[in-house]
mmCIF file of C-alpha atoms in Angstrom:
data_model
loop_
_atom_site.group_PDB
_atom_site.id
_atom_site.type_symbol
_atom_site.label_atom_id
_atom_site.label_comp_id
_atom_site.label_asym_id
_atom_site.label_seq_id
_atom_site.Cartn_x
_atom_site.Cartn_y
_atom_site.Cartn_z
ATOM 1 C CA UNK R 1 -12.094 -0.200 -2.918
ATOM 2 C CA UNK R 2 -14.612 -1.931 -0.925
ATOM 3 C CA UNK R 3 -14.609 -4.980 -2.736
ATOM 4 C CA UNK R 4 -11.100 -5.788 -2.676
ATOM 5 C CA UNK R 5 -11.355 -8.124 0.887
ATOM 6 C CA UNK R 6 -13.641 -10.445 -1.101
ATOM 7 C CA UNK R 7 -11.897 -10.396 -3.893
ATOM 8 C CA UNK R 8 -8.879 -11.379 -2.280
ATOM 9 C CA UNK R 9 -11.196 -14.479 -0.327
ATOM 10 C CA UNK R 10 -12.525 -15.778 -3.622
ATOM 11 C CA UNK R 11 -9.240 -15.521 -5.569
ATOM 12 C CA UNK R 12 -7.778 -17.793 -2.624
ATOM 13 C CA UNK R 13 -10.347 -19.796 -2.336
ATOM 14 C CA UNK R 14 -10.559 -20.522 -6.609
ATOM 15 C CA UNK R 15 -6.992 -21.224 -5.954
ATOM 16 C CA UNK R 16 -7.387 -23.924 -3.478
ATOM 17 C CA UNK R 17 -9.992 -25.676 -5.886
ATOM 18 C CA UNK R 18 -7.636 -25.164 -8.613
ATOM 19 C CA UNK R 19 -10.357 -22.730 -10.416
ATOM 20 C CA UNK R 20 -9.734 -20.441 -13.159
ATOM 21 C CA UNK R 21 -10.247 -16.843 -12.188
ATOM 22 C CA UNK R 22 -10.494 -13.880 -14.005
ATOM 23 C CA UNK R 23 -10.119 -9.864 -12.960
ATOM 24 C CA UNK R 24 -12.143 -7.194 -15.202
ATOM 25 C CA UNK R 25 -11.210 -4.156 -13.873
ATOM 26 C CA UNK R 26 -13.252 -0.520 -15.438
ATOM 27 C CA UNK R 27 -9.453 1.139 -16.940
ATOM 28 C CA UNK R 28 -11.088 3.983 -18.410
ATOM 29 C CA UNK R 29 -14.766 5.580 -18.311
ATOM 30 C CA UNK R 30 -16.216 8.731 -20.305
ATOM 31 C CA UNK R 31 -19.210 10.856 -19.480
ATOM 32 C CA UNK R 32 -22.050 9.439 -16.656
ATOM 33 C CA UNK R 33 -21.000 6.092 -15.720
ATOM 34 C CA UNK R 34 -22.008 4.010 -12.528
ATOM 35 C CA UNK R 35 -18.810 2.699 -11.321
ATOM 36 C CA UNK R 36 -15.543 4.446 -12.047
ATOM 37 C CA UNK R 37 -11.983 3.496 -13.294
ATOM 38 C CA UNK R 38 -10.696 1.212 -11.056
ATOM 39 C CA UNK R 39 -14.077 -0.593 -9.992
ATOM 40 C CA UNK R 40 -13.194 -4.604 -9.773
ATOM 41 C CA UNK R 41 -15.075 -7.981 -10.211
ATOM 42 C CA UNK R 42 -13.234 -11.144 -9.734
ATOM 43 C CA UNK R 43 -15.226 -14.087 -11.709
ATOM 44 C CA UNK R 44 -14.364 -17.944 -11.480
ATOM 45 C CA UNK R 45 -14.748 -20.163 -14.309
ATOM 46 C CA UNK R 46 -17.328 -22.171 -12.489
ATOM 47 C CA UNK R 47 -19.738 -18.758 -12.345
ATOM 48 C CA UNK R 48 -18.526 -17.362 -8.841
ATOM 49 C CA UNK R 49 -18.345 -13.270 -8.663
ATOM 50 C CA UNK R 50 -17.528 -11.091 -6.158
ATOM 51 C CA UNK R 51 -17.277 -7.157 -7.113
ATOM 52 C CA UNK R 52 -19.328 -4.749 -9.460
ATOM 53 C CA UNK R 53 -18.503 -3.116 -12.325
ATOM 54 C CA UNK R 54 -21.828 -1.784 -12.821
ATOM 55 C CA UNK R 55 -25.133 -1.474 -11.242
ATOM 56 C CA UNK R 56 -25.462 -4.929 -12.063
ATOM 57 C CA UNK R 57 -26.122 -4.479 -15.842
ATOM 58 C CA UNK R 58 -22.437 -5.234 -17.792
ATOM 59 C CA UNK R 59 -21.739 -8.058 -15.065
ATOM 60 C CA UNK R 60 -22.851 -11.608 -16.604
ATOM 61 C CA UNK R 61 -21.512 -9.676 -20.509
ATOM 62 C CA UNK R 62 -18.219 -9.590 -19.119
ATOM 63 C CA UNK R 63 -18.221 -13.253 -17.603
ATOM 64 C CA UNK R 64 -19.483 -14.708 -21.108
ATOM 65 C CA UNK R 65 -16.194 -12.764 -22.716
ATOM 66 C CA UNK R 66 -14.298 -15.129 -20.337
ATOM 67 C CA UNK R 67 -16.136 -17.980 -22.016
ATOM 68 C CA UNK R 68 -15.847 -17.033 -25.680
ATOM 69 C CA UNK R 69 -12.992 -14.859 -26.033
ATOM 70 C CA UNK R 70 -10.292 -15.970 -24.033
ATOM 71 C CA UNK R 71 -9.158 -19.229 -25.160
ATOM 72 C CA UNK R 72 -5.588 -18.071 -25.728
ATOM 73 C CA UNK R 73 -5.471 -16.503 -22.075
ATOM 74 C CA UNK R 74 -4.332 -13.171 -23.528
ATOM 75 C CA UNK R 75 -6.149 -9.720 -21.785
ATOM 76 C CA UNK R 76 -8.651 -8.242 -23.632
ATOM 77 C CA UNK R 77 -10.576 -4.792 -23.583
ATOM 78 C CA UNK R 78 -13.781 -4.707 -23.790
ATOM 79 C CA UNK R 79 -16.106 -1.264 -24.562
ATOM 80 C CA UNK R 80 -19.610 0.012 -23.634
ATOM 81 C CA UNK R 81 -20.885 2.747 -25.104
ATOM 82 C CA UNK R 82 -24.021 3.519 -23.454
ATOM 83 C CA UNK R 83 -24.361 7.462 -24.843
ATOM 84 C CA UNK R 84 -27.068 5.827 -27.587
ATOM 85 C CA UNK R 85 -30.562 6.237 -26.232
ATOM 86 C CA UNK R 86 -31.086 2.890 -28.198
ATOM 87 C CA UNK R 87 -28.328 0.900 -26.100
ATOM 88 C CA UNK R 88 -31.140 -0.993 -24.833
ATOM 89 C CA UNK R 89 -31.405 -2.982 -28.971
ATOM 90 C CA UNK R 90 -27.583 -4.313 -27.687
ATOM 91 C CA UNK R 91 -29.432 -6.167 -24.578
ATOM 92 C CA UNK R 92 -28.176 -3.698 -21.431
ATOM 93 C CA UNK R 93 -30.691 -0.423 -21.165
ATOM 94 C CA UNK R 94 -27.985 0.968 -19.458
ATOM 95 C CA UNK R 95 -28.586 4.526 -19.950
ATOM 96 C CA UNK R 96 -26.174 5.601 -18.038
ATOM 97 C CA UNK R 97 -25.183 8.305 -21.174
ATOM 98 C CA UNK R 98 -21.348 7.061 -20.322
ATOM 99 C CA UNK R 99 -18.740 4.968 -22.343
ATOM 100 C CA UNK R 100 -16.747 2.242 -19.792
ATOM 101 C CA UNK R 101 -13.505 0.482 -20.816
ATOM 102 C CA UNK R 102 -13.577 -3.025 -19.122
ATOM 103 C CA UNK R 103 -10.415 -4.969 -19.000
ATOM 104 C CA UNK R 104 -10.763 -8.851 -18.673
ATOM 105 C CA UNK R 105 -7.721 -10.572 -17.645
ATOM 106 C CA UNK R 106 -6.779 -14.451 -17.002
ATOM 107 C CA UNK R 107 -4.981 -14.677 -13.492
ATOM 108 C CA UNK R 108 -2.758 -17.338 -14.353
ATOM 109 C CA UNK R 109 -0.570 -15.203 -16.310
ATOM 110 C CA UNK R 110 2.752 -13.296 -15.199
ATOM 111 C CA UNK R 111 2.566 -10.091 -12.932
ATOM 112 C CA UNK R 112 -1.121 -11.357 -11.747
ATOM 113 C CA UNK R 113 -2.077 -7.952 -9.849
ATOM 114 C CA UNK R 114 -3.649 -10.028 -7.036
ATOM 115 C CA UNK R 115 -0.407 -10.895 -4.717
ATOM 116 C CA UNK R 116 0.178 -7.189 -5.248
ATOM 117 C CA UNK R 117 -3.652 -6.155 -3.928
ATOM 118 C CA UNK R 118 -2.873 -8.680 -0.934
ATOM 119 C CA UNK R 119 0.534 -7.286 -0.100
ATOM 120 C CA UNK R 120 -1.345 -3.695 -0.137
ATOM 121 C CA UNK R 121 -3.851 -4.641 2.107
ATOM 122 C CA UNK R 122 -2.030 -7.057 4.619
ATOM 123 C CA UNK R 123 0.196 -3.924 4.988
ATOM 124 C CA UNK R 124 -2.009 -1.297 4.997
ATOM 125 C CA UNK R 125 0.203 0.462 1.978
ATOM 126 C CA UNK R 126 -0.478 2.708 -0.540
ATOM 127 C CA UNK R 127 0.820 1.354 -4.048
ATOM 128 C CA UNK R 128 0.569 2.242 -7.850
ATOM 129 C CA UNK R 129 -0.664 -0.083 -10.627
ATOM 130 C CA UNK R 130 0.242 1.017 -13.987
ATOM 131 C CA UNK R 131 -1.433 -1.091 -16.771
ATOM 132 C CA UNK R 132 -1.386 -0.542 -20.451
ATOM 133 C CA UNK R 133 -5.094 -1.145 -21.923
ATOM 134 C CA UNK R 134 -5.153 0.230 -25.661
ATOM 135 C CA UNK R 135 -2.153 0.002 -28.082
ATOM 136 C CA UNK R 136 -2.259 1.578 -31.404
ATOM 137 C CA UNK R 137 -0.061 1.195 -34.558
ATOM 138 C CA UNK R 138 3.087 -1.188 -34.631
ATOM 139 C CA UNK R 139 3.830 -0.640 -30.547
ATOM 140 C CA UNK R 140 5.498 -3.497 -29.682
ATOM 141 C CA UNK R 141 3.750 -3.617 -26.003
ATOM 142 C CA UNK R 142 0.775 -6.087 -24.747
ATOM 143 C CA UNK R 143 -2.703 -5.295 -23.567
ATOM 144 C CA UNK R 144 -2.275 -6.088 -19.587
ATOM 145 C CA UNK R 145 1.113 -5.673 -19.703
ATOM 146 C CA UNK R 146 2.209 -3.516 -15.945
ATOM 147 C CA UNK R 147 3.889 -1.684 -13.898
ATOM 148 C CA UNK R 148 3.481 -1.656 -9.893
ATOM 149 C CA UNK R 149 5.425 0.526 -7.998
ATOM 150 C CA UNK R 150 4.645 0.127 -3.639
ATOM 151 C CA UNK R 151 5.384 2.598 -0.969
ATOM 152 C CA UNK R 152 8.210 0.334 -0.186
ATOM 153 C CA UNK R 153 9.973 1.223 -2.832
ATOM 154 C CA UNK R 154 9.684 -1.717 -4.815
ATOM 155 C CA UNK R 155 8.999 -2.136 -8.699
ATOM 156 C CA UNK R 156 7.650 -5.216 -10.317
ATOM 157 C CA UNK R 157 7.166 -5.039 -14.110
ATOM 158 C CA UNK R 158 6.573 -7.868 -17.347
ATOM 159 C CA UNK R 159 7.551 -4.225 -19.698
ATOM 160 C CA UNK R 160 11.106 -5.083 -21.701
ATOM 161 C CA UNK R 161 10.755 -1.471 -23.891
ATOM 162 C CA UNK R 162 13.482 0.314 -21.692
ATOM 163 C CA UNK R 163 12.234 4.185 -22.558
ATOM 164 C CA UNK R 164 8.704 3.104 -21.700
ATOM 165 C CA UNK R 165 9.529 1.901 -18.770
ATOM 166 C CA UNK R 166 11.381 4.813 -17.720
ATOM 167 C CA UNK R 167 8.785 7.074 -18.434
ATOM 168 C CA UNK R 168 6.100 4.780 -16.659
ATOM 169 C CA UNK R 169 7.784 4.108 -13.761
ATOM 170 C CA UNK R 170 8.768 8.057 -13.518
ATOM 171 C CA UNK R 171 5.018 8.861 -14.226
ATOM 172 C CA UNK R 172 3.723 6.085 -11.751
ATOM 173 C CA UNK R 173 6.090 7.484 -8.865
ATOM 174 C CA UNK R 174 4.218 10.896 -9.207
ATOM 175 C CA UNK R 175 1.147 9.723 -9.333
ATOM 176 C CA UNK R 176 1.557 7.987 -6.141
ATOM 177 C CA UNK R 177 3.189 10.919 -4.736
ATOM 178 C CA UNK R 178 -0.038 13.118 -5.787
ATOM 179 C CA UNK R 179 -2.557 10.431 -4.558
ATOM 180 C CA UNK R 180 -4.159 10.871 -7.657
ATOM 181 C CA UNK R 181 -5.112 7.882 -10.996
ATOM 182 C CA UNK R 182 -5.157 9.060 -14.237
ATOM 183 C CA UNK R 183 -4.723 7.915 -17.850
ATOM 184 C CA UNK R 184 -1.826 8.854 -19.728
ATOM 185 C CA UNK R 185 -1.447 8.124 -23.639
ATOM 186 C CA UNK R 186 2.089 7.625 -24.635
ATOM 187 C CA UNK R 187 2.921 9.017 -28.557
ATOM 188 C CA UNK R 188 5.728 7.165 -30.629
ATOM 189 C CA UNK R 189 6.920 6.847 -34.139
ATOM 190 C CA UNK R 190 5.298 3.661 -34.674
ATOM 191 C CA UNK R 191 1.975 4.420 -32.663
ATOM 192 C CA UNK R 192 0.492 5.259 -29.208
ATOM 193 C CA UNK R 193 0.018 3.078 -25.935
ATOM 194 C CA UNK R 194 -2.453 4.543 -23.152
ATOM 195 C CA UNK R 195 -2.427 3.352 -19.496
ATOM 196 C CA UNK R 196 -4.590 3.253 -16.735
ATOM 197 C CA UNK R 197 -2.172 4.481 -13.835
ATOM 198 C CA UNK R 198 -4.532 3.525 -10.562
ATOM 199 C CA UNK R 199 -3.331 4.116 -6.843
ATOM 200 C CA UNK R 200 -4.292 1.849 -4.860
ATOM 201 C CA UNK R 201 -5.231 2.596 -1.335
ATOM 202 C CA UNK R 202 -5.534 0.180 1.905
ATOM 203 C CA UNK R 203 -8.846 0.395 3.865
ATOM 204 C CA UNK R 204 -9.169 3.349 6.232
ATOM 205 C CA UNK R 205 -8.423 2.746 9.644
ATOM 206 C CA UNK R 206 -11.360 3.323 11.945
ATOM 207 C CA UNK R 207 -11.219 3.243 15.311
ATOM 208 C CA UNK R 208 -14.488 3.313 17.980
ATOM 209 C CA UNK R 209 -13.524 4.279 21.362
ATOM 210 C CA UNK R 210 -16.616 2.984 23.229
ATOM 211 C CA UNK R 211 -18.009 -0.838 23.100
ATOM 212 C CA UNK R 212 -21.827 0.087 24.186
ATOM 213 C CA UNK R 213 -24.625 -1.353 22.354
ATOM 214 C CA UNK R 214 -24.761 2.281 19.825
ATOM 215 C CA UNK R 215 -21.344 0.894 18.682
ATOM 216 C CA UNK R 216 -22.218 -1.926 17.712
ATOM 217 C CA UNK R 217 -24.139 -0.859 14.314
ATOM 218 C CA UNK R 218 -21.040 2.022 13.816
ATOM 219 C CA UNK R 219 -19.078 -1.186 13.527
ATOM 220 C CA UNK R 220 -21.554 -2.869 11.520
ATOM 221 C CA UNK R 221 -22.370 -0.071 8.882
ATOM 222 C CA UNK R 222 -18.384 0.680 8.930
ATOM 223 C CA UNK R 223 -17.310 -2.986 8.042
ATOM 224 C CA UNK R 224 -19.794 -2.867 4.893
ATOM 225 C CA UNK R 225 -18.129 0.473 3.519
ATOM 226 C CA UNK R 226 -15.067 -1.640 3.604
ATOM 227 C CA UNK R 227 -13.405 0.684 6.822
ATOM 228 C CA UNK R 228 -10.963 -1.277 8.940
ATOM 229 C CA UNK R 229 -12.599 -1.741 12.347
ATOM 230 C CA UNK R 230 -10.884 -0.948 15.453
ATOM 231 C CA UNK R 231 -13.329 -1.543 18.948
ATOM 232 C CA UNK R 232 -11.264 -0.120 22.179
ATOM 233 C CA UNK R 233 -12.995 -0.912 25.382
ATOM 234 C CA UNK R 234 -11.649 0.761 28.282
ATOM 235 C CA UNK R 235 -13.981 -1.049 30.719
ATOM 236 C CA UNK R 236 -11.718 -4.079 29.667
ATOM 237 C CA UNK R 237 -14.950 -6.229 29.095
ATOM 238 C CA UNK R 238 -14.093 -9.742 27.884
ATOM 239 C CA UNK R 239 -17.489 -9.843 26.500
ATOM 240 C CA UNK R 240 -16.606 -6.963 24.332
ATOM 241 C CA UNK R 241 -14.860 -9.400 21.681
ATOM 242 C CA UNK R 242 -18.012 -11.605 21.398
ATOM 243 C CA UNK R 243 -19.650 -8.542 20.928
ATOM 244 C CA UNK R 244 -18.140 -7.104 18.324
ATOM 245 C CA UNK R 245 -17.042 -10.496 16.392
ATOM 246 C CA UNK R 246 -16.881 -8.197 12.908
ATOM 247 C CA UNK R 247 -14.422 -6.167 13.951
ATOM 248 C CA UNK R 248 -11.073 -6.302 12.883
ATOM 249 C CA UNK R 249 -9.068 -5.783 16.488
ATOM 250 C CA UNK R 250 -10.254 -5.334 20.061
ATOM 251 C CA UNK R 251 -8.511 -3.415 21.983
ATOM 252 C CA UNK R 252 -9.204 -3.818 26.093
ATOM 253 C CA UNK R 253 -7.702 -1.317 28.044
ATOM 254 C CA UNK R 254 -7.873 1.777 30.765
ATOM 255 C CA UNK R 255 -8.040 5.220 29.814
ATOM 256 C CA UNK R 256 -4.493 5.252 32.208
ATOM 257 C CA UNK R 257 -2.660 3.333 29.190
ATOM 258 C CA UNK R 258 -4.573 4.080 26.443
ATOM 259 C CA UNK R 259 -1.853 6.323 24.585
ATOM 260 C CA UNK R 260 0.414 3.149 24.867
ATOM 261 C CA UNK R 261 -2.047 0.700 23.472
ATOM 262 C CA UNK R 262 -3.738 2.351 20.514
ATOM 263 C CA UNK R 263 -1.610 3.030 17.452
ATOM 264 C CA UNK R 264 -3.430 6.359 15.417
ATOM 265 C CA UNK R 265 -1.706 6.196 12.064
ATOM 266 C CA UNK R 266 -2.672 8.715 8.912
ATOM 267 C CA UNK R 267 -5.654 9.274 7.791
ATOM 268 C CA UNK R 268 -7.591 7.435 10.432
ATOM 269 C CA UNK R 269 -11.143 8.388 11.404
ATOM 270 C CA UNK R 270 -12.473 8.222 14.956
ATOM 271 C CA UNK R 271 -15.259 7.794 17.100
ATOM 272 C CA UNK R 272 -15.380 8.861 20.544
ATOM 273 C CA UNK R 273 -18.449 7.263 22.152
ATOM 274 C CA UNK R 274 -17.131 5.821 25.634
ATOM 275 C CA UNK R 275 -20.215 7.936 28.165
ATOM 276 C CA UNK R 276 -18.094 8.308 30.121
ATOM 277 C CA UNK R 277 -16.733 11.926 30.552
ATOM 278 C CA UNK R 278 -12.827 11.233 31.798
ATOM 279 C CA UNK R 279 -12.838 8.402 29.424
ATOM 280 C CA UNK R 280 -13.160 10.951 26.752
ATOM 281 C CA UNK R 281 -11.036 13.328 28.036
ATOM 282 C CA UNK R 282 -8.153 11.146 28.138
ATOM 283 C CA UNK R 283 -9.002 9.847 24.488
ATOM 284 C CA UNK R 284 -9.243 13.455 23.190
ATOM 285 C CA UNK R 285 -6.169 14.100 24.859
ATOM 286 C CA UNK R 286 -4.349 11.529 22.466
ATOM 287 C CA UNK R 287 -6.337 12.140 19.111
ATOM 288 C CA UNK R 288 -5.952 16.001 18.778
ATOM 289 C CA UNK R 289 -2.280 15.677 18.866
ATOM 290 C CA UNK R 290 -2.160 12.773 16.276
ATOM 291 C CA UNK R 291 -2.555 12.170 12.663
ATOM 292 C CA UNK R 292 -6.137 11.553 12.385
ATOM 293 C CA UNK R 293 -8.137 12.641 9.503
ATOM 294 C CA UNK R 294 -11.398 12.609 11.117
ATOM 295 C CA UNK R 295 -12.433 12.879 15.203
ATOM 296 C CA UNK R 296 -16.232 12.249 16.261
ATOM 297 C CA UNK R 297 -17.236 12.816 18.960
ATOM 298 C CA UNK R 298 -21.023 11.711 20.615
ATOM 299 C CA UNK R 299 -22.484 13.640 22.936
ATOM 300 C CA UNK R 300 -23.700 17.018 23.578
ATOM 301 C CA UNK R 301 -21.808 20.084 22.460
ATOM 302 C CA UNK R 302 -21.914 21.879 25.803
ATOM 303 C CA UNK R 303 -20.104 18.346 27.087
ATOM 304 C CA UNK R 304 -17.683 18.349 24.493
ATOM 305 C CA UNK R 305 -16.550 21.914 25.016
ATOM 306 C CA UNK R 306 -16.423 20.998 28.774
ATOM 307 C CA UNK R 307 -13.713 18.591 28.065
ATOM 308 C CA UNK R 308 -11.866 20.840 25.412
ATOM 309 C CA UNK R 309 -11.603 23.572 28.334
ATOM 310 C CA UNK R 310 -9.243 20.959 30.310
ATOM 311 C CA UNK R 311 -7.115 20.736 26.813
ATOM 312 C CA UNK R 312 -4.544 22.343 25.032
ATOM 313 C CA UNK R 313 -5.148 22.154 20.937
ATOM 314 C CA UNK R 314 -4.150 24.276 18.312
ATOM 315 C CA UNK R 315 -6.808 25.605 15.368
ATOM 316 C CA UNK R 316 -5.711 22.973 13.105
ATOM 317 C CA UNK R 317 -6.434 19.944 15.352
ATOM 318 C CA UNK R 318 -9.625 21.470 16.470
ATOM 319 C CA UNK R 319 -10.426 21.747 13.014
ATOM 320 C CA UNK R 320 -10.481 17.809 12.153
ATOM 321 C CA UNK R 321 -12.933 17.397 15.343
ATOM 322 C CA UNK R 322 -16.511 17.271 14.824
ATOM 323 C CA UNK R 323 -18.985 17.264 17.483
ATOM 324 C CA UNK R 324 -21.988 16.773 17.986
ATOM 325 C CA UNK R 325 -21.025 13.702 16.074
ATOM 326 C CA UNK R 326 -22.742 12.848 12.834
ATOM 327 C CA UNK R 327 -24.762 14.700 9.488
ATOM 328 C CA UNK R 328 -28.039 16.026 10.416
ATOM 329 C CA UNK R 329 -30.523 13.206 8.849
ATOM 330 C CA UNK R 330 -32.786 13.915 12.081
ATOM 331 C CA UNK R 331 -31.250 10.636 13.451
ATOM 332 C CA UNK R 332 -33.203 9.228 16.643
ATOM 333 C CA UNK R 333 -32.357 5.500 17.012
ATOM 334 C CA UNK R 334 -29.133 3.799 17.618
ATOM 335 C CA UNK R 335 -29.352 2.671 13.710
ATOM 336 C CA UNK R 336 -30.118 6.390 12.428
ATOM 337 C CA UNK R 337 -27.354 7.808 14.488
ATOM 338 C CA UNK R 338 -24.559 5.284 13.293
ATOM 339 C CA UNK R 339 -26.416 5.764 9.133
ATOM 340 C CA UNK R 340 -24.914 9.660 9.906
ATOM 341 C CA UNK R 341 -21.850 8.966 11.791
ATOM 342 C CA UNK R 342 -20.451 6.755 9.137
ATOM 343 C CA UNK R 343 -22.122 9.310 6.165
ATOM 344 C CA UNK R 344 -20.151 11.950 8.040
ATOM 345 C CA UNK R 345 -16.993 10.066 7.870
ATOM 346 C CA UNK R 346 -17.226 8.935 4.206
ATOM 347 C CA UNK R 347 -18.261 13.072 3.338
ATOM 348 C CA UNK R 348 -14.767 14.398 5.728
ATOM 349 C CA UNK R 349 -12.547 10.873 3.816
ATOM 350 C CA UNK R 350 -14.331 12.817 0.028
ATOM 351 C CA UNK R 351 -13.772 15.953 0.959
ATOM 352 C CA UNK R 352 -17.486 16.691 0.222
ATOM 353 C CA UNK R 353 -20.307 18.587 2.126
ATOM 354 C CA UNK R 354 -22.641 15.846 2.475
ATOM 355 C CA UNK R 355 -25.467 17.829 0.993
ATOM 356 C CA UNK R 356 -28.353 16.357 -1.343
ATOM 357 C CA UNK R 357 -27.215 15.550 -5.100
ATOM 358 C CA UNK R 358 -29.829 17.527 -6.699
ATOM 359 C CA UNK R 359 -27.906 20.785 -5.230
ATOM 360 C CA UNK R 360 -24.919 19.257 -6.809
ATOM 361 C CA UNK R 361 -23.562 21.980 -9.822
ATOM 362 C CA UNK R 362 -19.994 19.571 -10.109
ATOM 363 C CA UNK R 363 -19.588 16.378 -11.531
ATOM 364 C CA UNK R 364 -20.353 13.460 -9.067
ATOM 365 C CA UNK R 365 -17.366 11.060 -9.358
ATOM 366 C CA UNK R 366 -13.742 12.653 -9.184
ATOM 367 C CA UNK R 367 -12.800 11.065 -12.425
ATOM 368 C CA UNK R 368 -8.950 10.216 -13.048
ATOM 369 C CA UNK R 369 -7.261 12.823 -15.161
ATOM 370 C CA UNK R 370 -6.562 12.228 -18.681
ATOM 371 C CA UNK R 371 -3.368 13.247 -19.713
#
């Protein structure tokens, strides 16, 4: 969710002017679509957006449905279907060949998601968002109504229909537990409700060991994929925070202490890129051992496998290290290099081979299953 740091920054800062905002979040998709379920745009009634729901197509539709259609501050749903080779008579020429589910929602209203999405990310959580978007028949359940369920254990919920909410909550729980969204649709006497059950994930925690000038675009091109920057210097360069002013943290230290000064936690990607060979050994010496998804290292192979010879790993660590560093795009300059560093990363965080599209027999986006 690279969006969600502005989104958080203009939902503040519409707050502090005492602006109207409003979320539209994609709850369901079908067939080719640009953006997936979950894809957020935060709008202000003044015209302010931050987000994409599309390629840039559905955006200004959505932000007139906040105009005419939501008066009485109630959610609402709205539907593309682009699978008609004449979508373009509606006014979009999205051809996308997809159908998206957009819902538009007033954050003034109880169980705004926002707070949530901050707590989330100021924590660097995983949580669940369950939200019902389509009820059918005599249901007695609102469009936007929720539940959210975080890692802490804790449940908020505006649902009153007691067997619902067991079965939601129950149903949110696993989904968090399988790291996996979906949509679920719900069958009763009286009708049907369907959800959009979306985990919500903090940014990934990257961390650049190394504060030379090659680093400096890592950090940048990290940053706008929305990773959480971490810059650890162990030439303990006061310079290096001016230097790296987009980061998140600098971290100044010697490779003596480094183990007590850098925290690896799950699912964190590094990058070793220090020159300096004992520098590297040391780092090495605390990554293969920890948590970390992904390990980079720059440099030439022979070198690497030099230092790996003064270290004891098992198959499985040596397995999450890649070196050289990087996807072969036939990367010369400082730029190029970081382009495949951070193109490797993103591949190793999708669990995808990071070849060309065109090859590609499988679907592109992991949609969320439909159950």
């Amino acid at each position: 969710m690279n969006e969600l740091p502005a989104i958080l920054k203009l939902f503040e800062e519409s707050q502090q002017k005492d602006e109207t905002a409003y979320l539209a979040t994609i709850v369901n998709t079908q067939g080719s679509t640009y953006r997936r379920s979950g894809a957020k745009m935060l709008m202000t009634n003044t015209g302010r957006m931050v987000g994409a729901i599309s390629g840039g197509c559905l955006e200004n539709d959505v932000f007139e449905h906040t105009r005419q259609r939501m008066q009485s501050g109630k959610p609402i749903v709205v539907t593309y279907d682009t699978t008609d080779d004449e979508d373009i008579v509606w006014g979009f020429g999205i051809g996308c060949n997809g159908v998206v589910q957009v819902l538009i929602e007033r954050l003034d209203r109880s169980l705004n998601p926002i707070p949530f999405l901050q707590k989330c990310f100021n924590s660097r959580q995983q949580g669940v968002i369950t939200t019902v978007f389509s009820v059918e028949g005599s249901v007695e359940i609102a469009i936007g109504a929720r539940v959210m369920f975080a890692n802490d254990g804790l449940i908020s919920t505006n649902i009153e229909e007691p067997n619902l909410l067991q079965t939601l909550v129950c149903d949110t729980k696993a989904n968090l537990q399988a790291q996996r969204s979906s949509i679920r649709k719900y069958q009763f006497p009286s009708g049907s409700v369907e959800v959009f059950i979306e985990v919500i994930q903090p940014p990934t925690p990257l961390i650049i060991f190394g504060a030379g000038s090659d680093a400096i675009p890592v950090a940048n091109f990290a940053k706008a994929l929305g990773l959480n920057v971490t810059v650890v210097d162990c030439r303990a360069s006061e310079a290096t925070r001016d230097r790296f002013s987009i980061a998140d943290k600098v971290i100044l230290t010697r490779r003596d202490i480094i183990d007590n000064q850098v925290f690896v936690e799950t699912n964190t990607a590094a990058v070793v890129m220090t020159h300096n060979y004992f520098d590297d050994l040391e780092i090495l010496k605390m990554l293969l051992p920890s948590p970390a998804r992904y390990i980079g290292v720059l440099g030439a192979k022979k070198r690497t496998e030099g230092i790996l010879n003064n270290l004891i790993y098992t198959k499985d660590q040596l397995e999450r290290l890649y070196f050289p560093i990087g996807i072969d795009l036939g990367a010369e300059t400082p730029q190029e290099i970081a382009i495949a560093i951070v193109a490797e990363i993103q591949a190793v965080l999708s669990h995808r081979a990071a070849g060309f599209l065109k090859h590609r027999q499988a679907p592109i986006h992991l949609l969320p299953l439909s159950i």
